[in-house]
Structure formats: C-alpha cells, structure tokens
mmCIF file of C-alpha atoms in Angstrom:
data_model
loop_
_atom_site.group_PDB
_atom_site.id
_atom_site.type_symbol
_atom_site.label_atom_id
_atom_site.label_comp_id
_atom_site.label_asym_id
_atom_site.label_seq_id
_atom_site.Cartn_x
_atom_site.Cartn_y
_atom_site.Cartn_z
ATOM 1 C CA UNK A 1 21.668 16.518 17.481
ATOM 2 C CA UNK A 2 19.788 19.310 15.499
ATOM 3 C CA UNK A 3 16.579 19.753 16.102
ATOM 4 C CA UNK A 4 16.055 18.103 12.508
ATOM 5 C CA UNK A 5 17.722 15.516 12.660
ATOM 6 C CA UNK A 6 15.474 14.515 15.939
ATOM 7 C CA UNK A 7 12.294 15.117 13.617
ATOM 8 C CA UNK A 8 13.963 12.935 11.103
ATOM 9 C CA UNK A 9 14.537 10.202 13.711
ATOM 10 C CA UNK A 10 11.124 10.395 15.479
ATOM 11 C CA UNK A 11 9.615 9.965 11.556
ATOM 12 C CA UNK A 12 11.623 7.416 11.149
ATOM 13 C CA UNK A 13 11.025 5.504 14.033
ATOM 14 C CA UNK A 14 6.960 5.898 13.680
ATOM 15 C CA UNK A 15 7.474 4.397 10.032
ATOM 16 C CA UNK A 16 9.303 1.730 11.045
ATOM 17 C CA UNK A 17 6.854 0.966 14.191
ATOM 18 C CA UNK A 18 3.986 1.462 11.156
ATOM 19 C CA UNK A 19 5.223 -1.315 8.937
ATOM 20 C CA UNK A 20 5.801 -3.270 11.297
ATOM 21 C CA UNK A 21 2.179 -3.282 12.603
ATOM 22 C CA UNK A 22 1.255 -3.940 8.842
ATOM 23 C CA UNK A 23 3.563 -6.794 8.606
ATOM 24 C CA UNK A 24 1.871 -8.359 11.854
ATOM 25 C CA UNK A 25 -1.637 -7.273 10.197
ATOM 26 C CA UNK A 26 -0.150 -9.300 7.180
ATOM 27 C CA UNK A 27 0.582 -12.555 9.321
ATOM 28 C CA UNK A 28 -3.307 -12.622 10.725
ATOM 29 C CA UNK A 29 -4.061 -11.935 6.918
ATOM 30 C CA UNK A 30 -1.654 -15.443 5.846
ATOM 31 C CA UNK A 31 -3.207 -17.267 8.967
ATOM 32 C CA UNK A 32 -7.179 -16.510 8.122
ATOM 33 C CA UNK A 33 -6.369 -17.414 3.851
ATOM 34 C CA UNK A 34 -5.637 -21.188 5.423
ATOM 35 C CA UNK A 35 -9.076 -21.455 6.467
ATOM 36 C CA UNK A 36 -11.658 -18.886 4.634
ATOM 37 C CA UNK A 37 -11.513 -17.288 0.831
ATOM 38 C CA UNK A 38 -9.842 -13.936 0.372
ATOM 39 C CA UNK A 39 -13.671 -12.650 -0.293
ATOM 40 C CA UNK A 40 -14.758 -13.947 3.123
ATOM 41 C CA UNK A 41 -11.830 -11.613 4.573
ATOM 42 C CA UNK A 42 -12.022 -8.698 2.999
ATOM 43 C CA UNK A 43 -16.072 -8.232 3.561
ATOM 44 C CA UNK A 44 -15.470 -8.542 7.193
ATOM 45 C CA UNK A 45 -12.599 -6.707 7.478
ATOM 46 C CA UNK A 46 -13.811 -4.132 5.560
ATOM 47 C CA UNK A 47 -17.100 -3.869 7.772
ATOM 48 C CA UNK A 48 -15.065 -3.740 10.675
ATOM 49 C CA UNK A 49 -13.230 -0.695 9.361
ATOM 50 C CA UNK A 50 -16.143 1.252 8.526
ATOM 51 C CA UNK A 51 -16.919 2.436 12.321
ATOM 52 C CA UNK A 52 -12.420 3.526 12.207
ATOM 53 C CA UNK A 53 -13.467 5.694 9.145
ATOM 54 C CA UNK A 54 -16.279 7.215 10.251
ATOM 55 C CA UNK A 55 -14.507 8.746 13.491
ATOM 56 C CA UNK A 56 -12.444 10.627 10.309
ATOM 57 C CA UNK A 57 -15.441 11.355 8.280
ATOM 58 C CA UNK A 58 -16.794 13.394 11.688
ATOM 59 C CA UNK A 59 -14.050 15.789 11.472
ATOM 60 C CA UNK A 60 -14.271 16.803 7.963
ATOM 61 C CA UNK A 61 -15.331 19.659 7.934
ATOM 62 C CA UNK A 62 -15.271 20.346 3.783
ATOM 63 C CA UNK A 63 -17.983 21.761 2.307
ATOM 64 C CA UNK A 64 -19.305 19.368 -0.468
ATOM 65 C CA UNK A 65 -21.349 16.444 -1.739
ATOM 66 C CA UNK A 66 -20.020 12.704 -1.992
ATOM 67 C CA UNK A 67 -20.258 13.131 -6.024
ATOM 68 C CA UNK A 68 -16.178 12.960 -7.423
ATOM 69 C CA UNK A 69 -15.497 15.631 -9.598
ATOM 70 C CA UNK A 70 -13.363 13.032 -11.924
ATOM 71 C CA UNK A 71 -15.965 10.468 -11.949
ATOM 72 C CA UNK A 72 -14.117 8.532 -14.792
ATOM 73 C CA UNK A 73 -10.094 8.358 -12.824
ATOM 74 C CA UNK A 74 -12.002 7.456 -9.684
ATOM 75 C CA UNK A 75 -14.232 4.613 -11.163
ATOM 76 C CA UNK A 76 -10.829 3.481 -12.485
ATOM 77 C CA UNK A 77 -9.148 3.642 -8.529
ATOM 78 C CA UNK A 78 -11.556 2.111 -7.313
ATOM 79 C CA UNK A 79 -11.716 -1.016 -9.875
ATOM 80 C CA UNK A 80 -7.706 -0.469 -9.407
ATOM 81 C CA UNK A 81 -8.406 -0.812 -5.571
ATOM 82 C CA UNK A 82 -10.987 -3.900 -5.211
ATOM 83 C CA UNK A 83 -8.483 -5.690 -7.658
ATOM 84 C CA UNK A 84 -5.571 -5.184 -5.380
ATOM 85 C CA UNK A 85 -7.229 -5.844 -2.218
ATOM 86 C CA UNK A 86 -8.514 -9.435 -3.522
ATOM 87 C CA UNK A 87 -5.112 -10.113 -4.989
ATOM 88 C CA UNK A 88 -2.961 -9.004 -2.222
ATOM 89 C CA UNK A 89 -5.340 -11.149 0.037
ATOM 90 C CA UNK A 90 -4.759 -13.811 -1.615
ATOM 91 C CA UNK A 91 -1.325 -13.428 -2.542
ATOM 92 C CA UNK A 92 -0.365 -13.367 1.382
ATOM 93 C CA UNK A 93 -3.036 -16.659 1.499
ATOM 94 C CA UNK A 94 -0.784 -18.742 -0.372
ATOM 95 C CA UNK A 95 2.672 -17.552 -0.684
ATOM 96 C CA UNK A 96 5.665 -17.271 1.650
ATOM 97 C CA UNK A 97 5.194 -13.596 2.820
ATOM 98 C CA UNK A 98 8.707 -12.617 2.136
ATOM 99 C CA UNK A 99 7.646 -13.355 -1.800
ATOM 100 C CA UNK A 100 4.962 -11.287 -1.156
ATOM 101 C CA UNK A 101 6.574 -8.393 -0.236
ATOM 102 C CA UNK A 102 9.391 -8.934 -2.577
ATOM 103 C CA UNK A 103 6.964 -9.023 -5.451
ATOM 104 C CA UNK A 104 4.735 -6.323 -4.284
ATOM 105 C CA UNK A 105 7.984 -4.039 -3.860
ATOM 106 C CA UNK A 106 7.562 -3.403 -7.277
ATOM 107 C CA UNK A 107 5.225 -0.458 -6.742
ATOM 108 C CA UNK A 108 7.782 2.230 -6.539
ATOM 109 C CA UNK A 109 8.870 1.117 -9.954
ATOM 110 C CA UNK A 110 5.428 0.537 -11.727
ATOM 111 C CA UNK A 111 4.485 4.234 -10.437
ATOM 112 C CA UNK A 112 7.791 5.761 -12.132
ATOM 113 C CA UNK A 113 6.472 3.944 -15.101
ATOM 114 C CA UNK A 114 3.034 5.069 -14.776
ATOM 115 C CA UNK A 115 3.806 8.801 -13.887
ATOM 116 C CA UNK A 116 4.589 9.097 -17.224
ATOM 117 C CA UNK A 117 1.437 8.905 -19.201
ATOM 118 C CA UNK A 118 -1.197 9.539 -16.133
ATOM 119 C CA UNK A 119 1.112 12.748 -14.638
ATOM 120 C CA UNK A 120 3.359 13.828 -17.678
ATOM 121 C CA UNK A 121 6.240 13.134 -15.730
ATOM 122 C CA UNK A 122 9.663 13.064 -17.487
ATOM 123 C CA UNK A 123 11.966 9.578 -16.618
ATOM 124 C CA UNK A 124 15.273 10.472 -17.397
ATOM 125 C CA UNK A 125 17.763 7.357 -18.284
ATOM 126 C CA UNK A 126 19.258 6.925 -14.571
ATOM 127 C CA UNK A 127 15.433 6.306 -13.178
ATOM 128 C CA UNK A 128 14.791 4.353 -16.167
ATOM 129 C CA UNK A 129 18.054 2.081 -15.692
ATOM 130 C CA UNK A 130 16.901 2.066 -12.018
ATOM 131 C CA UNK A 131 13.362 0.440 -13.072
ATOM 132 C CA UNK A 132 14.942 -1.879 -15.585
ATOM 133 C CA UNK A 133 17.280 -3.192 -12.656
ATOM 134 C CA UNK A 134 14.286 -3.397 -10.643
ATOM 135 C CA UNK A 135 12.406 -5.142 -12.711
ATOM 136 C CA UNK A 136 14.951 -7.738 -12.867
ATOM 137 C CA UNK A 137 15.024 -8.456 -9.686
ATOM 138 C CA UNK A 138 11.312 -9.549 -9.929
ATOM 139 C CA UNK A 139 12.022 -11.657 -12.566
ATOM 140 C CA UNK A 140 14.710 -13.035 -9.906
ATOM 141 C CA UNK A 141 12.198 -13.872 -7.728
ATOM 142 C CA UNK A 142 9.766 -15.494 -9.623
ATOM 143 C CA UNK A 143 12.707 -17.402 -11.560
ATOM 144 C CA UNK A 144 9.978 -18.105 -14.769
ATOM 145 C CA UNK A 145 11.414 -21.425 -16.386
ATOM 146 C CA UNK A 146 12.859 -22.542 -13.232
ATOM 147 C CA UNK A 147 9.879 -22.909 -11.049
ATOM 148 C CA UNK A 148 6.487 -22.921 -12.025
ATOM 149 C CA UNK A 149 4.186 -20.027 -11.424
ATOM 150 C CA UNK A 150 1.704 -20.253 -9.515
ATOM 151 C CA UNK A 151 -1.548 -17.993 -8.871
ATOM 152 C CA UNK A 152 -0.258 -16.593 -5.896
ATOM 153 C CA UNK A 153 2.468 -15.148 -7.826
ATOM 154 C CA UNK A 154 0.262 -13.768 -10.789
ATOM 155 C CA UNK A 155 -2.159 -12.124 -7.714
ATOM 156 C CA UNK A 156 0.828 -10.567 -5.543
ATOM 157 C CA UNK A 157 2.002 -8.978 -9.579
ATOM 158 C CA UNK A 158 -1.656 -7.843 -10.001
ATOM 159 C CA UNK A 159 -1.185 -6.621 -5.963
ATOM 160 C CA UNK A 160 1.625 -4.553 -7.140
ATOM 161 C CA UNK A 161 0.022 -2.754 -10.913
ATOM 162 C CA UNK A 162 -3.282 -1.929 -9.246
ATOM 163 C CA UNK A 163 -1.531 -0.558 -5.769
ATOM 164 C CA UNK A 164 0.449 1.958 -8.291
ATOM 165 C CA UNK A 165 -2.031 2.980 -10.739
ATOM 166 C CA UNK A 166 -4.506 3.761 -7.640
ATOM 167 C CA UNK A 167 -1.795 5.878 -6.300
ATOM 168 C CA UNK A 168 -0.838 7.767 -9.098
ATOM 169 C CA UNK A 169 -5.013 8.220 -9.692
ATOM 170 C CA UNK A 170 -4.938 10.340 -6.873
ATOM 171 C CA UNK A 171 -1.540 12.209 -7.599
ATOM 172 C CA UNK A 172 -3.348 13.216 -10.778
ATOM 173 C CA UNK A 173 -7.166 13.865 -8.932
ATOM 174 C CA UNK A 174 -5.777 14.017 -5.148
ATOM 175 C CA UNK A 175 -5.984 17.785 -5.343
ATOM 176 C CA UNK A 176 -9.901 18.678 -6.355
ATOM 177 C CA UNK A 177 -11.243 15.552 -4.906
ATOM 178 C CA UNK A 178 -12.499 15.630 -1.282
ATOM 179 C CA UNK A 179 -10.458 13.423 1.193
ATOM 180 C CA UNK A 180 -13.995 11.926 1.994
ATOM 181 C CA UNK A 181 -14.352 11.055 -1.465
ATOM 182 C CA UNK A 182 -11.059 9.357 -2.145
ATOM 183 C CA UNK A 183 -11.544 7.657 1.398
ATOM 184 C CA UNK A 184 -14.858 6.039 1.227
ATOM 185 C CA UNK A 185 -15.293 4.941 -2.654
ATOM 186 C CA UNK A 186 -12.580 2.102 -2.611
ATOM 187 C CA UNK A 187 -14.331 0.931 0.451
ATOM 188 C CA UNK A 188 -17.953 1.121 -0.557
ATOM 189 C CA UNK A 189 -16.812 -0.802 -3.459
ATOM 190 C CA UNK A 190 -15.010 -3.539 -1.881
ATOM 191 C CA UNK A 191 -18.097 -4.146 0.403
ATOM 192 C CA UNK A 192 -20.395 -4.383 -2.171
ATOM 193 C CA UNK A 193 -18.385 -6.642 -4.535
ATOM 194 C CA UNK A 194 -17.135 -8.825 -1.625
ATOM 195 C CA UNK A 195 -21.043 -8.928 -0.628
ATOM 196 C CA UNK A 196 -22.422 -9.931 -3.758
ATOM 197 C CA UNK A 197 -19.506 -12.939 -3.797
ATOM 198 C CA UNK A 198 -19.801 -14.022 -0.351
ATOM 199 C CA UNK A 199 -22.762 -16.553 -0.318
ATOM 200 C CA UNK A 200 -20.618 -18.413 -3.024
ATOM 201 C CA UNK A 201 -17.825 -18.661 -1.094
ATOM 202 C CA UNK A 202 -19.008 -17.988 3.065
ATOM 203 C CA UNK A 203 -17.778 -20.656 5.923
ATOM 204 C CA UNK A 204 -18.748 -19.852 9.296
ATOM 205 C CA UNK A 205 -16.450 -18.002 11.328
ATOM 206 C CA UNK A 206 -15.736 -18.929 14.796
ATOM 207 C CA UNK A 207 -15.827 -15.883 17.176
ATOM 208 C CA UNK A 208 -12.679 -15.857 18.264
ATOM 209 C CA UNK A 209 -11.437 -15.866 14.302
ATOM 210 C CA UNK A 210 -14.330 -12.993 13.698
ATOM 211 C CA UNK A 211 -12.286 -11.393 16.506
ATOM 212 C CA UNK A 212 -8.679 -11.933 14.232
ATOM 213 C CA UNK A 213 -10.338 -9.915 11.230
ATOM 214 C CA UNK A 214 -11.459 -7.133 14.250
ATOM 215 C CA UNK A 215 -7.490 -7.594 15.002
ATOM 216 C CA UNK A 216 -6.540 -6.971 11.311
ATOM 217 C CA UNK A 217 -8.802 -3.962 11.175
ATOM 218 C CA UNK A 218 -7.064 -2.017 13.821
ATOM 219 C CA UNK A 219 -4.115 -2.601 13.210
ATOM 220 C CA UNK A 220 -4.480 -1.195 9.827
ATOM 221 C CA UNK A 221 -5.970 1.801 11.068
ATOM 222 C CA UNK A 222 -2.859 1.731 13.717
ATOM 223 C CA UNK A 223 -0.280 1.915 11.350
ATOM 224 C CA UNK A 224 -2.181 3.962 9.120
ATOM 225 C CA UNK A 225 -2.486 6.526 12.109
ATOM 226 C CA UNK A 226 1.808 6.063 12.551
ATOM 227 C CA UNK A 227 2.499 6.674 9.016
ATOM 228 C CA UNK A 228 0.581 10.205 9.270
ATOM 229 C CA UNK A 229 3.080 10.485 12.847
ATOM 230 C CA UNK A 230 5.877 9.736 10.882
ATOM 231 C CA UNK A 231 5.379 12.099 7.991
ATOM 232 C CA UNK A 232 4.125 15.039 10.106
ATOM 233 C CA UNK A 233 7.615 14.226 11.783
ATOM 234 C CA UNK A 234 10.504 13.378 9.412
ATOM 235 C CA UNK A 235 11.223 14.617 5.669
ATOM 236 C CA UNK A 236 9.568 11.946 3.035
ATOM 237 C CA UNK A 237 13.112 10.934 1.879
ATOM 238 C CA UNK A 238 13.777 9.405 4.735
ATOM 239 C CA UNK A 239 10.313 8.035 5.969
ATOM 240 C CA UNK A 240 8.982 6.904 2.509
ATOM 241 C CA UNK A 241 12.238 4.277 2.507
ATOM 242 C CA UNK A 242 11.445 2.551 5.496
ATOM 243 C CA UNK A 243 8.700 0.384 3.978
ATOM 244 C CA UNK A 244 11.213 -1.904 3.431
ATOM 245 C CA UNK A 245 11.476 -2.907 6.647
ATOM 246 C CA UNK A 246 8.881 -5.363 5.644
ATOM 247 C CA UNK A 247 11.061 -8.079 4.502
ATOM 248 C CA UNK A 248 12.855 -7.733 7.770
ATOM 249 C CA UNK A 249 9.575 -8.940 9.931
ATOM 250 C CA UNK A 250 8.343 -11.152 6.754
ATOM 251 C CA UNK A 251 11.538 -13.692 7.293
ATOM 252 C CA UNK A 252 10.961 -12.974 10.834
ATOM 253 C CA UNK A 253 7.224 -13.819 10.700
ATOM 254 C CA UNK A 254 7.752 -16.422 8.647
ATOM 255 C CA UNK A 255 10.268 -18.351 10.129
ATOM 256 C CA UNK A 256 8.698 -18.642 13.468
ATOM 257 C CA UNK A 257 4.663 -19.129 12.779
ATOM 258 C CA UNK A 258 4.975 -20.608 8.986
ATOM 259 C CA UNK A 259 8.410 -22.282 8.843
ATOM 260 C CA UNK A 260 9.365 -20.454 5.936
ATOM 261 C CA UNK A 261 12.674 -19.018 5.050
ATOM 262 C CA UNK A 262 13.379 -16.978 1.971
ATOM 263 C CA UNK A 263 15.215 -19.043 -0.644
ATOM 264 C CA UNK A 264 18.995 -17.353 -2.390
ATOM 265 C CA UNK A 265 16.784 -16.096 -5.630
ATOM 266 C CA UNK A 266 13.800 -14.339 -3.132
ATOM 267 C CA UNK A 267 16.799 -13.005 -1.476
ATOM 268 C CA UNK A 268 18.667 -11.730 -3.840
ATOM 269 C CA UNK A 269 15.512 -10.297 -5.791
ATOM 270 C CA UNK A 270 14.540 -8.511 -3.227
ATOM 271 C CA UNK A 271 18.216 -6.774 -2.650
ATOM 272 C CA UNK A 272 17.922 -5.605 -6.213
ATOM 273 C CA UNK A 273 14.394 -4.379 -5.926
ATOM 274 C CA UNK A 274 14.696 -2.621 -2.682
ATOM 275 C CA UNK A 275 18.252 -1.166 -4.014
ATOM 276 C CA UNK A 276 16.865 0.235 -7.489
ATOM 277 C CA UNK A 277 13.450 1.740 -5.613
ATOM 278 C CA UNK A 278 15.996 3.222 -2.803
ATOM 279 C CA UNK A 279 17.750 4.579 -6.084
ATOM 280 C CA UNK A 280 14.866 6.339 -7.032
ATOM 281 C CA UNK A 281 13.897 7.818 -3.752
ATOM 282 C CA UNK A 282 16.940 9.356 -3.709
ATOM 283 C CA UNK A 283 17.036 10.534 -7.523
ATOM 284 C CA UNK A 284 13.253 12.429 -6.836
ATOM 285 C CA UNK A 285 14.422 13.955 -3.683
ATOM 286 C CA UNK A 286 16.893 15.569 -5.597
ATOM 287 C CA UNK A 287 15.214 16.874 -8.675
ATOM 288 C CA UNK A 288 13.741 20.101 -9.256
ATOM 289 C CA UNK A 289 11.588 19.031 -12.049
ATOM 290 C CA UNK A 290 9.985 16.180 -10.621
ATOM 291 C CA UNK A 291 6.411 15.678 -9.226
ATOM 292 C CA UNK A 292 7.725 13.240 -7.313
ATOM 293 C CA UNK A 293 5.243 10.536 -7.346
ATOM 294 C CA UNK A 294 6.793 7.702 -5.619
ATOM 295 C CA UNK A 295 7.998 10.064 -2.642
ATOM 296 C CA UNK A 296 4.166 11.100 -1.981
ATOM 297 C CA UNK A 297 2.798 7.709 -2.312
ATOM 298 C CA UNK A 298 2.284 7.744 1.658
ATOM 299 C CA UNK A 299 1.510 3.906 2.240
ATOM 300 C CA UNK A 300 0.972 0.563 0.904
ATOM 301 C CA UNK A 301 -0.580 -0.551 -2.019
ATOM 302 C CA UNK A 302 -4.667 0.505 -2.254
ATOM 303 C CA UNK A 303 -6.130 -2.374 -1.150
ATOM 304 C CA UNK A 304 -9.682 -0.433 -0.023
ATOM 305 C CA UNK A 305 -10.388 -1.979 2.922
ATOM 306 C CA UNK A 306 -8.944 0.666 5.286
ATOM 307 C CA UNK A 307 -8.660 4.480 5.117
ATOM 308 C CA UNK A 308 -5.956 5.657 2.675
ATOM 309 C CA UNK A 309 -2.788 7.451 4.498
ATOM 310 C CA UNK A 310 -2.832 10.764 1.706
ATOM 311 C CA UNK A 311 -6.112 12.305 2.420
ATOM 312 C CA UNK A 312 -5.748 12.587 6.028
ATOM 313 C CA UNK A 313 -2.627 14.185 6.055
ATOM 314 C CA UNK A 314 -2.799 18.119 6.321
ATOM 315 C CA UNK A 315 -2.699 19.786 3.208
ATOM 316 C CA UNK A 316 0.774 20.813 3.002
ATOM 317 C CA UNK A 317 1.928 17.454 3.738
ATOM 318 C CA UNK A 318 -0.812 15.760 1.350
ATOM 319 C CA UNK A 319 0.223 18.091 -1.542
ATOM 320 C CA UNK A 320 4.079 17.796 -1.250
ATOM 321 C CA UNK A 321 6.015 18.072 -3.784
ATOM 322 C CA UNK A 322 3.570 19.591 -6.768
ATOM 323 C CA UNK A 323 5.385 21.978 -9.025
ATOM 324 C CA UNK A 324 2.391 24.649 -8.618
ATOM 325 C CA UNK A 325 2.834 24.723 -4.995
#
C-alpha cells in the first residue's frame, strides 16, 4: 500500500471514529430533550465548552483584537449559528434521529445553492441536477400530504439552511477573520441568548444529568479534535464523505435505546440525499474552477456551542481549495 493510500485510510478511519462520537453526542442530546427544553441544553453545554475553547484560545498566537473585520457577514453567522443550534437541539428532542440526519443531510446541497450568490461560484447543470435529486429525496422523507409535519421537522430544515449559510459565511470571511474570532462569537452568542431564555424555561438538573451535558461537551470537542486528525491525514474527497456514516449509528442508536427504526420513505430519502451530495463531492474534487465549498466545509452544521473544526486547522489545510492560493 502507498504511502498515500495509508494517509487516506488513517483520515478515513479518524472521520469515521469522529462521527461516530457525534452520533453518540447526538443520542445524550435525544435523551436530555425528553426531560429539559433545548434552551436549558444548550446554555449548559455551551458553558461547559467554554474551559475546551479556551485551552485553543492559549495557543493563538495572532496578533489582533476580538473586533471582526466583516462585522455585518459575522453578525449574520452568528444569528445563522444560535438558530441552528436551537433547532438542531430540538430537532434531535423530538424526532427519530435517523430523520434527523436524513433531513439535516441537506447541507451539502443548500451550500452548492448558496455558493452561488455569497461566493460567486458557478453551478453547472450536472451539480444542479445533483441538488434537484437531492432535494427530492427530502421531500421523500418528509412525505408532505402523506404525514403531517410536525415542528421537529420544520427545526431539523431550519438545522440544515442555517448550518450552510454559516459555513459558506466563513468561506467568504474565513480568510481575514481571526480563528479566535470565528471561534468565540457563535458561542458568546448562544450563551447570552440561551441566558436571557433560561429562567422561562429552567428545571433543575440532577447531577448526574448536569454530568450528561459535561458528557456531550467532550465529546464534541473529541470528535471535533478527530476531524482535524482526519484531515491533516487523508485528502478531503475522501474524508469529507464519511459524514454519512451518521445514519449508520442513527438506526443503530435508535433501535437499541429509542426503539426506532427508519421507515421505507426515511430510507429511501436518505439513499437519494446521501447519493446526490456524494455526487457532488466527487464533481468539486474534480473541477478546476471550483472554490469548492462543500469539500472545505470541515464538520457539521454551526450549531455554536462547540469550537468550529475550520479555524483550527493549519492554514494550508483551512484555506484548501481557494483559486488565489
């Protein structure tokens, strides 16, 4: 085996371990919504991330204030992020997780879409047929007319539009913003916002479920710490793909602590989804003309709770893929 292909296979391997920590991060997530509001969740899970980001904020060693130098596209990442954390919350709260992910799979397609007017990026009719296909295969899943909608459904959508247009914020902004800056401002936000709600919503937390949110804070910052393994490792093409591993652990997950099992249209749906945004991997690893946005959107949907993947990754990993470069 050449030496990389073994790079290729170690990436792979730390993605797969990565998503698979985030699906078990998920599951805490689904088992806390039973008993406490998405707010109440993301304050304290935010708070317990804060002392996992600061051990990253000690080893920048940038020169530069906190101030964003696109104080406009970051207000809008953040609002972007805050949204998607409380609707991803929730979304995992009250649906079966592999409609979750199915749903929230979306992403790769909604930031093809969005590259276009944020990032001038030209969608030629294969990656357009690609997203149309894609976006079918949501509409398979959430079968409108056959079954009714429910909030849960609306949130994990919402999940999936504010995950992509935070990520393609900082493929326009990534490169003149500090890694501090795009790091902390999601969170910051997310703590104040969940703070102001809380008293509405707060239920007292037994220690040992205090101690699950602790749980879901480290394992973010786990996989999040994987992810930067695998992509320092293997090519993007082939790491970037294995978030779809997901629905694997979701029926997994599901099945044995929830009693779930994905129905023939989440099934299906999904196939189509994860096939079209495969589909599109592939096409932007190929092109030459392509800022490929989807293949440097390093992790999950923003959610701000935990530190993004992107700015800790070195610089010629974080900038991959720009046609200046």
């Amino acid at each position: 085996m050449s030496e990389s292909s073994k790079s290729n296979t170690r990436g792979a391997l730390f993605a797969l371990a990565a998503f698979g920590i985030f699906s078990t991060h998920d599951v805490f997530i689904k088992v806390l919504g039973g008993s406490y509001s998405p707010v109440q969740i993301l304050f304290f899970s935010v708070m317990f991330s804060f002392p996992l980001a600061m051990l990253y904020l000690m080893r920048d060693a940038t020169s530069g204030t906190l101030i964003p130098k696109h104080p406009y596209w970051m207000a809008a990442r953040t609002v972007a992020a805050v949204i998607t954390g409380f609707s991803a919350f929730y979304a995992f709260s009250v649906l079966p997780l592999a409609q979750v992910y199915a749903i929230i799979f979306a992403s790769p397609l909604l930031i093809t879409i969005l590259a276009i007017p944020i990032l001038g990026e030209q969608v030629r009719i294969r990656r357009w047929i690609a997203v149309l296909v894609g976006l079918a295969g949501v509409l398979i899943v959430l079968r409108p007319g056959q079954t009714e909608l429910e909030l849960g459904h609306l949130a994990a959508l919402a999940a999936a539009v504010g995950g992509a247009f935070a990520s393609i914020v900082v493929r326009k902004i990534g490169r003149e913003e500090r890694s501090v800056v795009l790091l902390l401002y999601p969170m910051m936000a997310n703590f104040a916002v969940m703070a102001a709600m809380l008293p509405l919503v707060y239920v007292p937390m037994p220690i040992e479920h205090l101690g699950m949110v602790g749980v879901v804070a480290v394992f973010a910052w786990v996989a999040g710490r994987c992810l930067i393994s695998a992509y320092n490792s293997g090519e993007a093409v082939i790491v970037a793909p294995m978030q779809y591993s997901q629905i694997i652990w979701a029926t997994l997950f599901g099945f044995l602590f929830f009693d779930e099992l994905p129905d023939g249209a989440t099934i299906a749906g999904s196939a189509v989804i994860i096939a079209s945004g495969l589909y599109i991997v592939l096409r932007e690893s190929r092109s030459s003309d392509s800022e490929t946005p989807v293949l440097r959107t390093r992790s999950r949907p923003e959610t701000g709770t935990t530190p993004r993947i992107s700015p800790m990754l070195p610089d010629h990993l974080r900038h991959q893929g720009k046609k200046e470069d």
